[in-house]
Every structure is written in structure tokens, then in C-alpha cells.
Coordinates of C-alpha atoms and ligand atoms in Angstrom, one line a residue:
M1468 CA 106.0 -2.6 -91.3
S1469 CA 106.2 1.2 -90.7
E1470 CA 105.9 2.6 -87.1
E1471 CA 102.8 4.4 -88.2
A1472 CA 101.1 1.3 -89.4
A1473 CA 102.1 -0.6 -86.2
R1474 CA 100.6 2.2 -84.2
F1475 CA 97.4 2.2 -86.2
L1476 CA 97.0 -1.6 -86.0
N1477 CA 97.2 -1.4 -82.2
G1478 CA 93.9 0.5 -82.3
P1479 CA 91.5 0.9 -80.6
H1480 CA 89.2 0.2 -83.6
R1481 CA 85.7 1.3 -83.4
A1482 CA 82.8 2.2 -85.7
F1483 CA 82.6 5.8 -86.9
I1484 CA 79.1 7.1 -86.3
K1485 CA 77.9 10.7 -86.2
G1486 CA 81.4 12.0 -86.7
A1487 CA 83.0 10.1 -83.8
F1488 CA 84.4 6.7 -83.0
T1489 CA 82.1 4.8 -80.7
D1490 CA 82.0 1.7 -78.6
E1491 CA 78.2 1.8 -78.4
G1492 CA 76.8 -1.5 -79.7
A1493 CA 80.2 -3.0 -80.2
G1494 CA 80.0 -6.8 -80.0
E1495 CA 82.6 -9.6 -80.4
A1496 CA 86.0 -8.8 -81.8
I1497 CA 86.8 -10.1 -85.3
A1498 CA 90.4 -10.8 -86.0
V1499 CA 92.1 -9.3 -89.1
H1500 CA 94.9 -11.4 -90.6
D1501 CA 98.0 -10.5 -92.6
P1502 CA 97.6 -12.9 -95.6
A1503 CA 101.3 -13.0 -96.1
T1504 CA 102.0 -14.5 -92.7
G1505 CA 98.6 -15.7 -91.4
R1506 CA 99.3 -13.6 -88.2
V1507 CA 96.5 -11.6 -86.5
I1508 CA 97.3 -7.9 -86.9
A1509 CA 94.3 -6.3 -85.5
E1510 CA 90.9 -6.9 -83.9
V1511 CA 87.8 -5.0 -85.0
P1512 CA 84.5 -5.2 -83.2
E1513 CA 81.3 -6.4 -84.9
Y1514 CA 78.3 -4.1 -84.7
G1515 CA 74.7 -5.5 -84.7
A1516 CA 71.3 -4.0 -84.8
A1517 CA 72.1 -1.3 -82.1
G1518 CA 75.1 0.0 -84.0
V1519 CA 73.2 -0.1 -87.3
E1520 CA 70.4 1.8 -85.7
A1521 CA 72.8 4.5 -84.4
A1522 CA 74.4 4.8 -87.8
V1523 CA 71.1 5.1 -89.6
V1524 CA 69.8 7.7 -87.2
A1525 CA 73.0 9.7 -87.7
A1526 CA 72.9 9.5 -91.5
R1527 CA 69.2 10.5 -91.5
A1528 CA 69.8 13.5 -89.2
A1529 CA 72.6 14.7 -91.5
L1530 CA 70.5 14.1 -94.6
E1531 CA 67.7 16.2 -93.2
G1532 CA 69.9 18.7 -91.5
P1533 CA 72.8 20.9 -92.6
W1534 CA 74.0 18.5 -95.4
S1535 CA 70.8 19.1 -97.3
R1536 CA 71.3 22.9 -97.1
M1537 CA 74.9 22.9 -98.1
R1538 CA 75.6 24.5 -101.4
P1539 CA 76.8 22.0 -104.1
A1540 CA 80.0 24.1 -104.5
D1541 CA 80.7 23.4 -100.8
R1542 CA 80.0 19.7 -101.2
E1543 CA 82.4 19.8 -104.1
K1544 CA 85.1 21.5 -102.0
L1545 CA 84.7 18.9 -99.2
L1546 CA 85.1 16.0 -101.7
L1547 CA 88.3 17.7 -103.1
D1548 CA 89.6 18.2 -99.6
L1549 CA 88.9 14.5 -98.8
A1550 CA 90.9 13.5 -102.0
T1551 CA 93.8 15.7 -101.0
A1552 CA 93.8 14.3 -97.5
I1553 CA 93.7 10.7 -98.8
E1554 CA 96.6 11.5 -101.1
A1555 CA 98.6 12.9 -98.2
D1556 CA 97.9 9.8 -96.1
G1557 CA 98.6 7.5 -99.1
A1558 CA 101.6 5.7 -97.8
L1559 CA 99.9 4.5 -94.7
L1560 CA 96.6 3.7 -96.4
A1561 CA 98.4 1.6 -99.0
E1562 CA 100.4 -0.2 -96.4
L1563 CA 97.3 -1.0 -94.4
E1564 CA 95.6 -2.2 -97.6
T1565 CA 98.5 -4.6 -98.3
L1566 CA 98.6 -5.7 -94.7
E1567 CA 94.8 -6.5 -94.6
N1568 CA 94.4 -7.8 -98.1
G1569 CA 97.8 -9.3 -99.0
K1570 CA 98.0 -7.4 -102.4
S1571 CA 101.0 -5.7 -103.9
I1572 CA 101.9 -2.4 -102.3
G1573 CA 102.3 -1.1 -105.9
I1574 CA 98.7 -1.8 -106.7
A1575 CA 97.6 -0.6 -103.3
R1576 CA 99.3 2.8 -103.9
G1577 CA 98.5 3.1 -107.6
L1578 CA 95.0 1.8 -107.8
G1579 CA 93.8 1.7 -104.2
V1580 CA 94.9 5.1 -103.1
G1581 CA 95.6 6.7 -106.5
G1582 CA 92.2 5.5 -107.9
S1583 CA 90.4 6.7 -104.8
V1584 CA 91.8 10.1 -105.1
E1585 CA 91.0 10.3 -108.8
W1586 CA 87.4 9.1 -108.4
L1587 CA 86.8 11.5 -105.6
R1588 CA 88.1 14.4 -107.7
Y1589 CA 86.0 13.3 -110.6
F1590 CA 82.8 13.1 -108.7
A1591 CA 83.5 16.3 -106.8
G1592 CA 83.0 18.0 -110.1
W1593 CA 79.6 16.4 -110.6
A1594 CA 78.3 18.0 -107.3
T1595 CA 77.8 21.3 -109.2
K1596 CA 76.6 19.8 -112.4
I1597 CA 73.4 17.9 -111.4
E1598 CA 70.6 18.8 -113.7
G1599 CA 67.1 18.0 -114.7
S1600 CA 65.3 18.8 -117.9
S1601 CA 62.3 20.8 -119.0
Y1602 CA 59.6 19.3 -121.1
D1603 CA 57.1 20.5 -123.7
T1604 CA 53.7 19.2 -122.7
S1605 CA 50.3 18.8 -124.5
I1606 CA 48.2 18.9 -121.4
A1607 CA 44.7 20.2 -122.4
V1608 CA 43.1 20.5 -119.0
P1609 CA 41.6 22.9 -118.2
P1610 CA 41.0 24.1 -121.7
G1611 CA 43.1 27.1 -122.6
S1612 CA 45.7 26.6 -119.8
H1613 CA 49.4 26.5 -120.2
H1614 CA 51.9 24.2 -118.5
F1615 CA 55.5 24.3 -117.6
S1616 CA 57.1 20.9 -116.8
A1617 CA 60.5 20.1 -115.5
T1618 CA 62.4 17.4 -113.5
I1619 CA 64.2 18.1 -110.3
K1620 CA 66.9 15.7 -109.2
E1621 CA 67.0 15.0 -105.5
P1622 CA 69.4 12.8 -103.4
V1623 CA 67.9 9.3 -102.9
G1624 CA 68.6 9.6 -99.2
V1625 CA 70.5 7.4 -96.7
V1626 CA 72.7 5.0 -98.6
A1627 CA 74.0 1.7 -97.3
A1628 CA 77.2 0.7 -99.1
I1629 CA 78.4 -2.9 -98.8
V1630 CA 81.7 -3.7 -100.4
P1631 CA 84.0 -6.7 -100.8
W1632 CA 87.6 -7.2 -99.8
N1633 CA 89.4 -7.2 -103.1
F1634 CA 89.9 -3.5 -103.4
P1635 CA 88.9 -2.4 -99.9
L1636 CA 89.4 1.4 -100.2
L1637 CA 88.6 1.9 -103.8
M1638 CA 85.3 -0.1 -103.7
G1639 CA 84.2 2.1 -100.8
I1640 CA 85.1 5.3 -102.6
W1641 CA 83.3 4.1 -105.8
K1642 CA 80.1 4.4 -103.8
I1643 CA 80.9 7.2 -101.3
A1644 CA 82.1 9.7 -104.0
P1645 CA 79.0 9.7 -106.2
A1646 CA 76.7 9.4 -103.2
L1647 CA 78.1 12.4 -101.5
A1648 CA 78.3 14.4 -104.8
C1649 CA 74.6 13.8 -105.1
G1650 CA 73.9 15.0 -101.6
C1651 CA 73.2 11.6 -100.0
T1652 CA 74.6 10.4 -96.7
V1653 CA 76.3 7.0 -96.4
I1654 CA 76.8 4.1 -94.1
L1655 CA 79.7 2.0 -95.3
K1656 CA 80.2 -1.6 -94.3
P1657 CA 83.6 -3.0 -95.4
A1658 CA 84.2 -6.7 -95.7
E1659 CA 85.1 -8.5 -92.4
E1660 CA 88.6 -9.4 -93.8
T1661 CA 89.5 -5.8 -94.7
P1662 CA 88.0 -3.1 -92.3
L1663 CA 91.3 -1.2 -91.6
T1664 CA 91.5 1.1 -94.6
A1665 CA 87.9 2.1 -94.1
L1666 CA 88.5 3.0 -90.5
R1667 CA 91.6 5.0 -91.5
L1668 CA 89.3 6.7 -94.1
A1669 CA 87.0 7.6 -91.2
E1670 CA 89.8 9.4 -89.4
I1671 CA 90.6 11.3 -92.5
A1672 CA 87.0 12.3 -93.1
A1673 CA 86.8 13.6 -89.6
R1674 CA 90.0 15.6 -90.1
V1675 CA 88.8 17.3 -93.2
G1676 CA 85.6 18.4 -91.5
L1677 CA 83.0 16.2 -93.3
P1678 CA 79.9 17.1 -91.3
E1679 CA 78.9 14.6 -88.7
G1680 CA 76.7 11.7 -89.9
V1681 CA 77.4 12.3 -93.6
L1682 CA 79.8 9.3 -93.7
N1683 CA 79.4 6.5 -91.2
I1684 CA 81.5 3.3 -91.1
I1685 CA 80.4 0.2 -89.3
T1686 CA 82.3 -3.1 -89.1
G1687 CA 81.3 -6.7 -88.8
R1688 CA 80.3 -9.8 -90.8
G1689 CA 77.8 -9.7 -93.7
S1690 CA 75.5 -12.1 -92.0
V1691 CA 75.2 -9.9 -88.9
T1692 CA 76.1 -6.2 -89.7
G1693 CA 75.4 -6.4 -93.4
A1694 CA 72.1 -8.1 -92.9
A1695 CA 71.0 -5.7 -90.2
L1696 CA 72.0 -2.7 -92.3
T1697 CA 70.3 -3.8 -95.5
A1698 CA 67.1 -4.7 -93.7
H1699 CA 66.8 -1.4 -91.8
P1700 CA 63.7 0.5 -92.9
G1701 CA 65.6 3.8 -92.6
V1702 CA 67.9 2.9 -95.5
D1703 CA 66.7 4.4 -98.8
K1704 CA 69.2 2.8 -101.1
I1705 CA 71.6 -0.1 -101.0
T1706 CA 74.6 -0.1 -103.2
F1707 CA 76.3 -3.5 -103.1
T1708 CA 79.4 -5.0 -104.7
G1709 CA 80.1 -8.7 -104.1
S1710 CA 78.9 -12.2 -105.1
T1711 CA 75.8 -12.8 -107.2
E1712 CA 74.3 -15.0 -104.5
V1713 CA 74.5 -12.3 -101.7
G1714 CA 73.4 -9.7 -104.2
Q1715 CA 70.3 -11.6 -105.2
M1716 CA 69.4 -12.1 -101.5
I1717 CA 69.8 -8.4 -100.9
G1718 CA 67.8 -7.5 -103.9
R1719 CA 64.9 -9.8 -103.1
K1720 CA 64.6 -8.4 -99.6
A1721 CA 64.9 -4.8 -100.7
L1722 CA 61.8 -5.2 -102.8
D1723 CA 59.7 -5.7 -99.7
T1724 CA 60.3 -2.1 -98.7
M1725 CA 61.1 -0.8 -102.2
T1726 CA 64.5 0.2 -101.0
R1727 CA 66.4 1.2 -104.1
F1728 CA 69.4 -1.0 -105.0
T1729 CA 72.2 -1.4 -107.4
L1730 CA 74.3 -4.5 -107.6
E1731 CA 77.9 -5.0 -108.9
L1732 CA 78.3 -8.8 -108.9
G1733 CA 80.5 -11.6 -110.1
G1734 CA 81.8 -12.5 -113.5
K1735 CA 83.5 -15.2 -115.6
S1736 CA 84.9 -12.9 -118.2
P1737 CA 86.3 -14.2 -121.4
M1738 CA 89.5 -13.1 -123.1
I1739 CA 89.3 -13.9 -126.9
I1740 CA 92.8 -14.1 -128.5
C1741 CA 92.6 -14.1 -132.3
A1742 CA 95.4 -15.4 -134.5
D1743 CA 95.9 -12.0 -136.0
A1744 CA 96.6 -10.4 -132.6
D1745 CA 100.0 -8.6 -132.1
Q1746 CA 102.6 -11.1 -131.1
G1747 CA 104.4 -11.0 -127.8
Q1748 CA 101.6 -9.6 -125.7
E1749 CA 101.4 -12.6 -123.3
P1750 CA 103.0 -10.8 -120.4
L1751 CA 100.3 -8.1 -120.7
M1752 CA 97.5 -10.6 -121.1
A1753 CA 98.6 -12.6 -118.1
G1754 CA 99.8 -9.7 -115.8
L1755 CA 96.9 -7.3 -116.5
G1756 CA 94.1 -9.5 -117.6
M1757 CA 94.4 -12.9 -115.9
F1758 CA 96.4 -12.6 -112.8
F1759 CA 96.2 -9.0 -111.7
N1760 CA 95.6 -8.8 -108.0
Q1761 CA 95.9 -12.6 -107.9
G1762 CA 92.8 -12.8 -110.2
Q1763 CA 90.7 -11.4 -107.3
V1764 CA 89.1 -9.0 -109.7
C1765 CA 85.5 -9.2 -110.7
T1766 CA 86.4 -8.6 -114.4
S1767 CA 89.4 -10.9 -114.3
A1768 CA 89.9 -12.9 -117.6
S1769 CA 89.1 -16.3 -116.2
R1770 CA 88.1 -17.9 -119.6
L1771 CA 90.7 -17.9 -122.4
L1772 CA 89.4 -18.4 -125.9
I1773 CA 92.3 -18.8 -128.3
E1774 CA 92.1 -19.3 -132.1
K1775 CA 93.0 -22.8 -133.0
S1776 CA 95.9 -22.0 -135.3
V1777 CA 97.8 -20.2 -132.5
Y1778 CA 96.3 -22.2 -129.6
D1779 CA 99.4 -24.3 -128.6
R1780 CA 101.9 -21.5 -129.2
T1781 CA 99.9 -18.9 -127.2
L1782 CA 99.1 -21.2 -124.4
E1783 CA 102.7 -22.2 -124.0
A1784 CA 103.8 -18.6 -123.9
L1785 CA 101.1 -17.8 -121.3
A1786 CA 102.0 -20.8 -119.2
G1787 CA 105.7 -19.6 -119.4
V1788 CA 104.7 -16.2 -118.2
A1789 CA 102.6 -17.6 -115.4
D1790 CA 105.3 -19.9 -114.1
S1791 CA 107.9 -17.1 -114.2
M1792 CA 105.9 -14.8 -112.0
T1793 CA 107.5 -14.3 -108.6
L1794 CA 105.4 -15.2 -105.5
G1795 CA 105.9 -13.2 -102.4
S1796 CA 104.5 -10.8 -99.8
G1797 CA 102.6 -7.7 -101.1
L1798 CA 105.2 -5.6 -99.3
D1799 CA 108.0 -7.1 -101.5
P1800 CA 108.0 -4.8 -104.5
K1801 CA 109.5 -7.6 -106.7
A1802 CA 106.7 -10.1 -106.0
Q1803 CA 104.3 -10.3 -108.9
I1804 CA 101.8 -12.7 -107.3
N1805 CA 100.9 -12.1 -103.7
P1806 CA 98.8 -14.2 -101.2
L1807 CA 95.0 -14.5 -101.5
V1808 CA 93.0 -12.6 -98.9
S1809 CA 92.3 -15.4 -96.4
A1810 CA 93.0 -19.0 -95.6
R1811 CA 89.3 -19.7 -96.3
H1812 CA 89.4 -18.1 -99.7
R1813 CA 92.7 -19.9 -100.5
N1814 CA 91.1 -23.2 -99.6
R1815 CA 88.1 -22.4 -101.8
V1816 CA 90.3 -21.6 -104.8
N1817 CA 92.3 -24.8 -104.2
G1818 CA 89.0 -26.7 -104.1
F1819 CA 88.2 -25.4 -107.7
I1820 CA 91.6 -26.6 -108.8
E1821 CA 91.2 -30.0 -107.3
R1822 CA 87.7 -30.5 -108.8
A1823 CA 88.9 -29.3 -112.2
E1824 CA 91.7 -31.9 -112.2
A1825 CA 89.2 -34.6 -111.0
A1826 CA 86.9 -33.7 -113.8
G1827 CA 89.7 -34.3 -116.3
A1828 CA 91.0 -30.8 -117.0
R1829 CA 94.8 -30.6 -117.6
R1830 CA 96.8 -28.2 -115.4
I1831 CA 99.5 -26.8 -117.7
C1832 CA 101.1 -24.5 -115.1
G1833 CA 101.0 -23.6 -111.5
A1834 CA 102.3 -26.7 -109.9
R1835 CA 105.2 -25.4 -107.9
T1836 CA 106.5 -24.8 -104.4
L1837 CA 104.8 -22.0 -102.6
P1838 CA 106.3 -19.6 -100.0
E1839 CA 105.6 -20.7 -96.5
G1840 CA 103.1 -19.1 -94.1
G1841 CA 101.0 -17.1 -96.5
Y1842 CA 97.8 -17.9 -98.4
F1843 CA 99.5 -18.4 -101.8
V1844 CA 98.1 -20.0 -104.9
A1845 CA 100.4 -20.1 -108.0
P1846 CA 99.0 -18.8 -111.3
T1847 CA 97.3 -21.7 -112.9
I1848 CA 95.9 -22.4 -116.4
F1849 CA 93.7 -25.4 -117.3
D1850 CA 93.5 -26.9 -120.8
G1851 CA 91.3 -29.7 -122.0
V1852 CA 88.2 -28.3 -120.5
S1853 CA 84.6 -28.4 -121.8
S1854 CA 81.8 -25.9 -121.5
E1855 CA 79.8 -27.7 -118.8
M1856 CA 82.8 -28.0 -116.4
E1857 CA 82.6 -26.0 -113.1
I1858 CA 86.0 -24.4 -113.9
V1859 CA 84.4 -22.9 -117.1
Q1860 CA 81.1 -21.8 -115.5
E1861 CA 81.8 -20.8 -111.9
E1862 CA 83.7 -17.7 -110.7
V1863 CA 86.9 -18.8 -108.9
F1864 CA 88.0 -15.3 -108.0
G1865 CA 91.6 -16.4 -107.9
P1866 CA 94.6 -16.9 -110.2
V1867 CA 93.0 -19.7 -112.1
V1868 CA 92.1 -19.7 -115.8
A1869 CA 90.4 -22.2 -118.2
A1870 CA 91.5 -22.2 -121.8
M1871 CA 89.5 -23.4 -124.9
P1872 CA 90.2 -23.2 -128.6
F1873 CA 87.9 -21.7 -131.3
T1874 CA 87.8 -21.9 -135.0
D1875 CA 86.2 -18.7 -136.1
L1876 CA 84.8 -15.5 -134.5
D1877 CA 81.2 -16.7 -134.4
E1878 CA 82.3 -19.7 -132.4
A1879 CA 84.4 -17.5 -130.1
I1880 CA 81.4 -15.2 -129.4
R1881 CA 79.1 -18.2 -128.8
L1882 CA 81.5 -19.7 -126.3
A1883 CA 82.1 -16.2 -124.7
N1884 CA 78.4 -15.6 -124.2
D1885 CA 77.7 -19.2 -122.9
S1886 CA 77.7 -17.9 -119.3
R1887 CA 75.2 -16.7 -116.7
Y1888 CA 77.6 -13.8 -116.1
G1889 CA 78.1 -10.8 -118.3
L1890 CA 80.4 -8.4 -116.6
A1891 CA 83.2 -7.9 -119.1
A1892 CA 85.1 -9.4 -122.0
S1893 CA 88.1 -8.7 -124.2
I1894 CA 89.1 -9.4 -127.7
W1895 CA 92.7 -9.2 -128.9
T1896 CA 93.0 -8.6 -132.7
R1897 CA 94.4 -6.2 -135.3
D1898 CA 91.3 -6.6 -137.4
L1899 CA 89.0 -3.6 -136.9
N1900 CA 86.0 -5.6 -138.3
K1901 CA 86.4 -8.3 -135.7
A1902 CA 86.9 -5.7 -133.0
F1903 CA 83.6 -3.9 -133.9
H1904 CA 81.7 -7.1 -134.5
A1905 CA 82.7 -8.5 -131.2
S1906 CA 82.0 -5.3 -129.3
R1907 CA 78.4 -5.5 -130.5
A1908 CA 78.0 -9.3 -130.1
L1909 CA 79.5 -9.9 -126.7
K1910 CA 76.9 -9.8 -123.9
A1911 CA 79.0 -7.9 -121.3
G1912 CA 78.9 -4.5 -119.6
T1913 CA 82.4 -3.7 -120.7
V1914 CA 84.3 -4.9 -123.8
W1915 CA 88.0 -4.3 -124.1
V1916 CA 89.9 -4.5 -127.4
N1917 CA 93.6 -5.3 -127.0
S1918 CA 93.3 -4.7 -123.3
H1919 CA 91.7 -6.0 -120.2
N1920 CA 90.8 -4.9 -116.6
T1921 CA 91.2 -1.2 -117.2
V1922 CA 88.6 1.2 -115.7
D1923 CA 88.1 5.0 -115.8
A1924 CA 86.1 7.3 -113.5
N1925 CA 84.2 8.7 -116.6
A1926 CA 83.4 5.3 -118.3
P1927 CA 80.3 3.5 -117.1
F1928 CA 80.9 0.1 -115.4
G1929 CA 78.5 -2.7 -114.5
G1930 CA 77.1 -6.0 -115.5
Y1931 CA 74.8 -7.7 -118.0
K1932 CA 72.9 -10.8 -117.0
Q1933 CA 73.7 -12.1 -113.5
S1934 CA 76.7 -9.7 -113.1
G1935 CA 74.5 -7.0 -111.8
I1936 CA 72.0 -4.2 -112.0
G1937 CA 72.9 -0.6 -112.6
R1938 CA 76.1 1.2 -113.5
E1939 CA 78.9 2.8 -111.5
H1940 CA 81.3 5.6 -112.7
G1941 CA 80.6 8.5 -115.0
R1942 CA 77.4 10.3 -115.3
A1943 CA 75.6 7.0 -115.3
A1944 CA 76.5 6.5 -111.6
L1945 CA 74.5 9.6 -110.6
D1946 CA 71.2 7.8 -111.5
A1947 CA 71.9 5.4 -108.7
Y1948 CA 71.9 8.2 -106.1
L1949 CA 69.2 10.5 -107.4
E1950 CA 65.4 10.5 -107.4
S1951 CA 63.7 12.2 -110.3
K1952 CA 60.8 14.5 -109.4
T1953 CA 58.6 15.8 -112.1
V1954 CA 57.1 19.3 -111.5
I1955 CA 54.1 20.4 -113.6
I1956 CA 53.1 24.0 -113.2
R1957 CA 49.9 25.4 -114.7
Y1958 CA 50.0 29.1 -115.6
S1959 CA 47.6 31.3 -117.5
Ligands
LIG1304 P1 80.3 -11.5 -100.7 O1 80.4 -12.7 -99.8 O2 79.2 -11.4 -101.6 O3 80.5 -10.2 -99.8 C1 80.5 -8.9 -100.3 C2 80.0 -8.0 -99.1 O4 78.7 -8.4 -98.7 C3 80.9 -8.2 -97.9 O5 81.0 -6.9 -97.2 C4 80.1 -9.2 -97.1 O6 80.4 -9.1 -95.7 C5 78.7 -8.7 -97.3 N1 77.7 -9.6 -97.1 C6 77.8 -11.0 -97.1 N2 76.6 -11.6 -96.7 C7 75.7 -10.5 -96.5 C8 74.3 -10.4 -96.2 N3 73.6 -11.5 -95.9 N4 73.8 -9.2 -96.1 C9 74.5 -8.1 -96.3 N5 75.8 -8.1 -96.6 C10 76.4 -9.3 -96.8 O7 81.6 -11.5 -101.7 P2 83.1 -11.6 -101.2 O8 83.5 -13.0 -101.0 O9 83.3 -10.7 -100.1 O10 83.8 -11.0 -102.6 C11 84.0 -11.7 -103.7 C12 82.8 -11.6 -104.7 O11 82.6 -10.2 -105.0 C13 83.1 -12.2 -106.1 O12 82.0 -12.9 -106.5 C14 83.3 -11.0 -107.0 O13 83.1 -11.2 -108.3 C15 82.5 -10.0 -106.4 N6 83.0 -8.6 -106.8 C16 82.3 -7.9 -107.8 C17 82.8 -6.7 -108.1 C18 82.0 -5.9 -109.2 O14 82.3 -4.7 -109.3 N7 81.1 -6.4 -109.9 C19 83.9 -6.1 -107.5 C20 84.5 -6.9 -106.6 C21 84.1 -8.1 -106.2 P3 81.5 -10.0 -95.0 O15 82.5 -10.4 -96.1 O16 82.1 -9.2 -94.0 O17 80.8 -11.2 -94.4
LIG1305 MG1 83.1 -12.2 -97.3

């Protein structure tokens, strides 16, 4: 661990409200663990109703104050400054993300920090490009009058952003960047397991001169801090990424006050491998699609559908790749599979594995000795599964995959769509007809052809069915942070 990281971990850690770190409303300390060793590396206080109240008041004051009068070009500049400052702080941010989440330092640098910088720069550009439309109207009252009609886009207001632990910094930025570009103010609640990168982000935001109250960060468990935040009447919009169950609960409650909400939820994404796919792609399929970030990716390929004629061969190759992946700490650049985020989550994932075996599924890889101390699960593939099994229907959110054969594309699509989820899917084929047909027929918010798990700031992202409501990234993300006001002007 670097000296800088050790110094940061020592704290003190406090919520960031109205441009300053504050003890006001701080409750019991929550321990943050290093998943590679199980050791407690920091303690972060939990904030309840009083802390949430202070954050909402600060966000509201900023929204109605100087932030609302700031020129879009100046908001753009601030977002660009924030991106540059995050980039400059990247080594420490990435180290903190690996320490709190367990993930590979390479992924923390490349996608955690690198992605955050890219998304901020992308959305900075949108701050100056928000536009409404003008409309021809046929209004006939009073007779002989003329009308001009147009829409004005306005920030939706105070945004509560609730994010999970799998990409702690990036998930926060995916919400903060478009929200600030649109002129909203934000209260971010990171997951209890991973609050450190968010608190470092707060220091950076203060350093670049983000006006007080524009970004507030408040820590604690979902059941306490998250529940108080989402129930607060001063919140205009909730943007949530996490499990379908919590998302549904938040959505139901939000309707009581008509608080706007968008939800990015779970998935059980299929990877369809056709017999005509390029050979030798198993390392990419496994490394990028199935086991990236230990499978703790909402779009992770957790159902493998393989054409019968190549089923045995492909499965053997994938199992070989899985069993050859090196397990180790995220700080070890050679380790390809790192610990899961927590002991609780590791136990949950192992529970899925045990129940799959008990239900008669065959584990074809992953039974091996694990490094001591950390929360490891070896990459695991199940064969001999049937559609109704838990391992085929429920999201594991770990390095665990269920494989099934199919005979033709129609069957593959039927199996792929046999899920309450619809976040993503991929098809691997050289046949353009199959690729286009599947792209249409798959009920999923993202369909990849010959790839899996790739995202882009300009490409909309979100779920069909129970995988969510709304879209992030690209122009589509702006809708989540803007209200549309229609202005009709009568003139003579
Ligand atoms: P989770 O339990 O749903 O938690 C997500 C966030 O919601 C955390 O910050 C959590 O706080 C908070 N939360 C929990 N209960 C709450 C409540 N009653 N009110 C308000 N907030 C509450 O999910 P997780 O276990 O952290 O993450 C894994 C899940 O997230 C998986 O299902 C995965 O698919 C999904 N996910 C989806 C996407 C996507 O883009 N679609 C991306 C990543 C993850 P605490 O954890 O601090 O209690
Ligand atoms: Mg949680």
C-alpha cells in the first residue's frame, strides 16, 4: 500500500455537505474491509435523517442559488476541471478502489478512473448543448390569433444518487456527470462496502471549486441513509443502480410523492455462441464477458447458450480458460481473478453454487484451492442445468455461469428471452443474418455481437423488463435529469 493511501485510510472520514466535511449527524462507525485480507482498513460514519436533511438543504440552496445562474459554459468548464483533477489523482483513487472493493488495480485504473474521466468530459460537452424544440400549432382560440410554441428544458432539481459497490467511482460519476451537466445538484450515497473513493472524490470536488452544495456525499447503509434520502420530500429525482428488489421498493415509494426515478437493476445476461463463431475466442469470452470483475458486473454473461455441434468443445475450452485464471489480490497485477467485495457476498455466491450442485447441475470447473484470507471464489461453470433452476434464473453477481446447448437460433433466442431480466445479451457469430436477426429478437437493453460487457459514454445503456427503467449515457441520459416545459405564446 502506498503512503498516500495509508494516510487517506487513517481519516478522519466524514460526510461532505455544503462544500465541507462535517460530523453533524454522524452516527455509528461502519467498518470498511480489504477483501483481499479481510482486514478493517477504515471506519466511516453512518448518517441518518439529520445528515440527510442537511445534505438536502445544501443541495436545494445551491440549486436555487448561484448554480442556477451559472452559465452552461462555466458548468462545462467545472466538469472538465473535475475530470482533469480526477485524472491527476488517478493513482490514489484506483488504489483506494482496489482496497475497498478487491478488484484488479488495472480495472480500477482503466475503467474506474479512466472511465470516470471520459464520462465527465463527455457530459461536460452536453452542458452547452441542451435544447428544446419549437412546434407548429393549430390553436384556433381566439379566432384570428397566432401562437408560438416551444419547449424549455430545465434541471429536474435535487438528485439523490444511490450506487452499488461493483464500480464505486464510475457508478457515481455515471450519475453525477449528466446531473451536473443538466444543472441539477446531487446527493450521492455510495454503498456501505465502498465509500472511500466517493469521499476522495469529495476532496477533489472541493479542490476544483465546485460551488458548495452542488455535490454532497453522505455515507451509511441503504436501510438507514439510503432509505432516509429516498424518502426525503426535498429530493426531486432518484437515480438508482442496484438490485431489482431494492429498485422496486424505491420506485414504489417514490410514486407517493411523484419523485422522479430511474433504475438500473440486475441482469441474467445470455451469451449465445454459434457454431460459426470465430474459433479461439474463449479467452475473450471468459475474460471480458463471463468473469470480468469477478462477474460482479450487472451485464455479466451468466448464461451461456452454445450451439449443440460445438457445445462440448467450446465448454471444454472455456473451462480450461477458467481454471487457468490466476487468483490473487487486486494489487497483484498478474492476478486475473480477485476477491469478491465482502465475506457476506462471497457466502451468498457460494450458496448459489451449493444449491446448483444440490439441484443436480454439474460443476465443470472452479473446484480448486483458494488463496487464504481473502473472499475468493474460483471461476465456475455449470453444465447439465435446466431452465427452471435457480442458477439459470437468479442473478448470482459472481464468477458463476450456467451453460445450456441449443439446436438453432430460434431456440437460442427463446432460451435467452426466458428471463425476468433484460439488461444485455451477446451473440457470437460470423453470419450477418444471424447477428441482425438476434439484435432485433433479443429482449435486452444492449445487444453485443462478437463482444460482451463493453460500454461507451455516447451509447445508451439500461434495461428491458425487470432490469430497469430509463437509460444512462449519451443524449438519452439527459432526459433523466431534465423537466420539459412547454411555452405557448399568443401574438397578434
Ligand atoms: P443493492 O443492495 O440493491 O444496493 C444498491 C445500493 O442501494 C447500495 O448503495 C445500497 O446501500 C442501497 N440500498 C439498499 N437498500 C436500500 C433502501 N432500502 N433504500 C435506499 N437505498 C438502499 O445492491 P448491491 O448488493 O449493493 O449491488 C448488487 C446489485 O446491483 C446486483 O443486483 C446488480 O445487478 C446491480 N447492479 C446493476 C447495475 C446496472 O447498471 N444495471 C450496475 C451495478 C450493479 P448499502 O449497500 O450501503 O446497504
Ligand atoms: Mg449492499
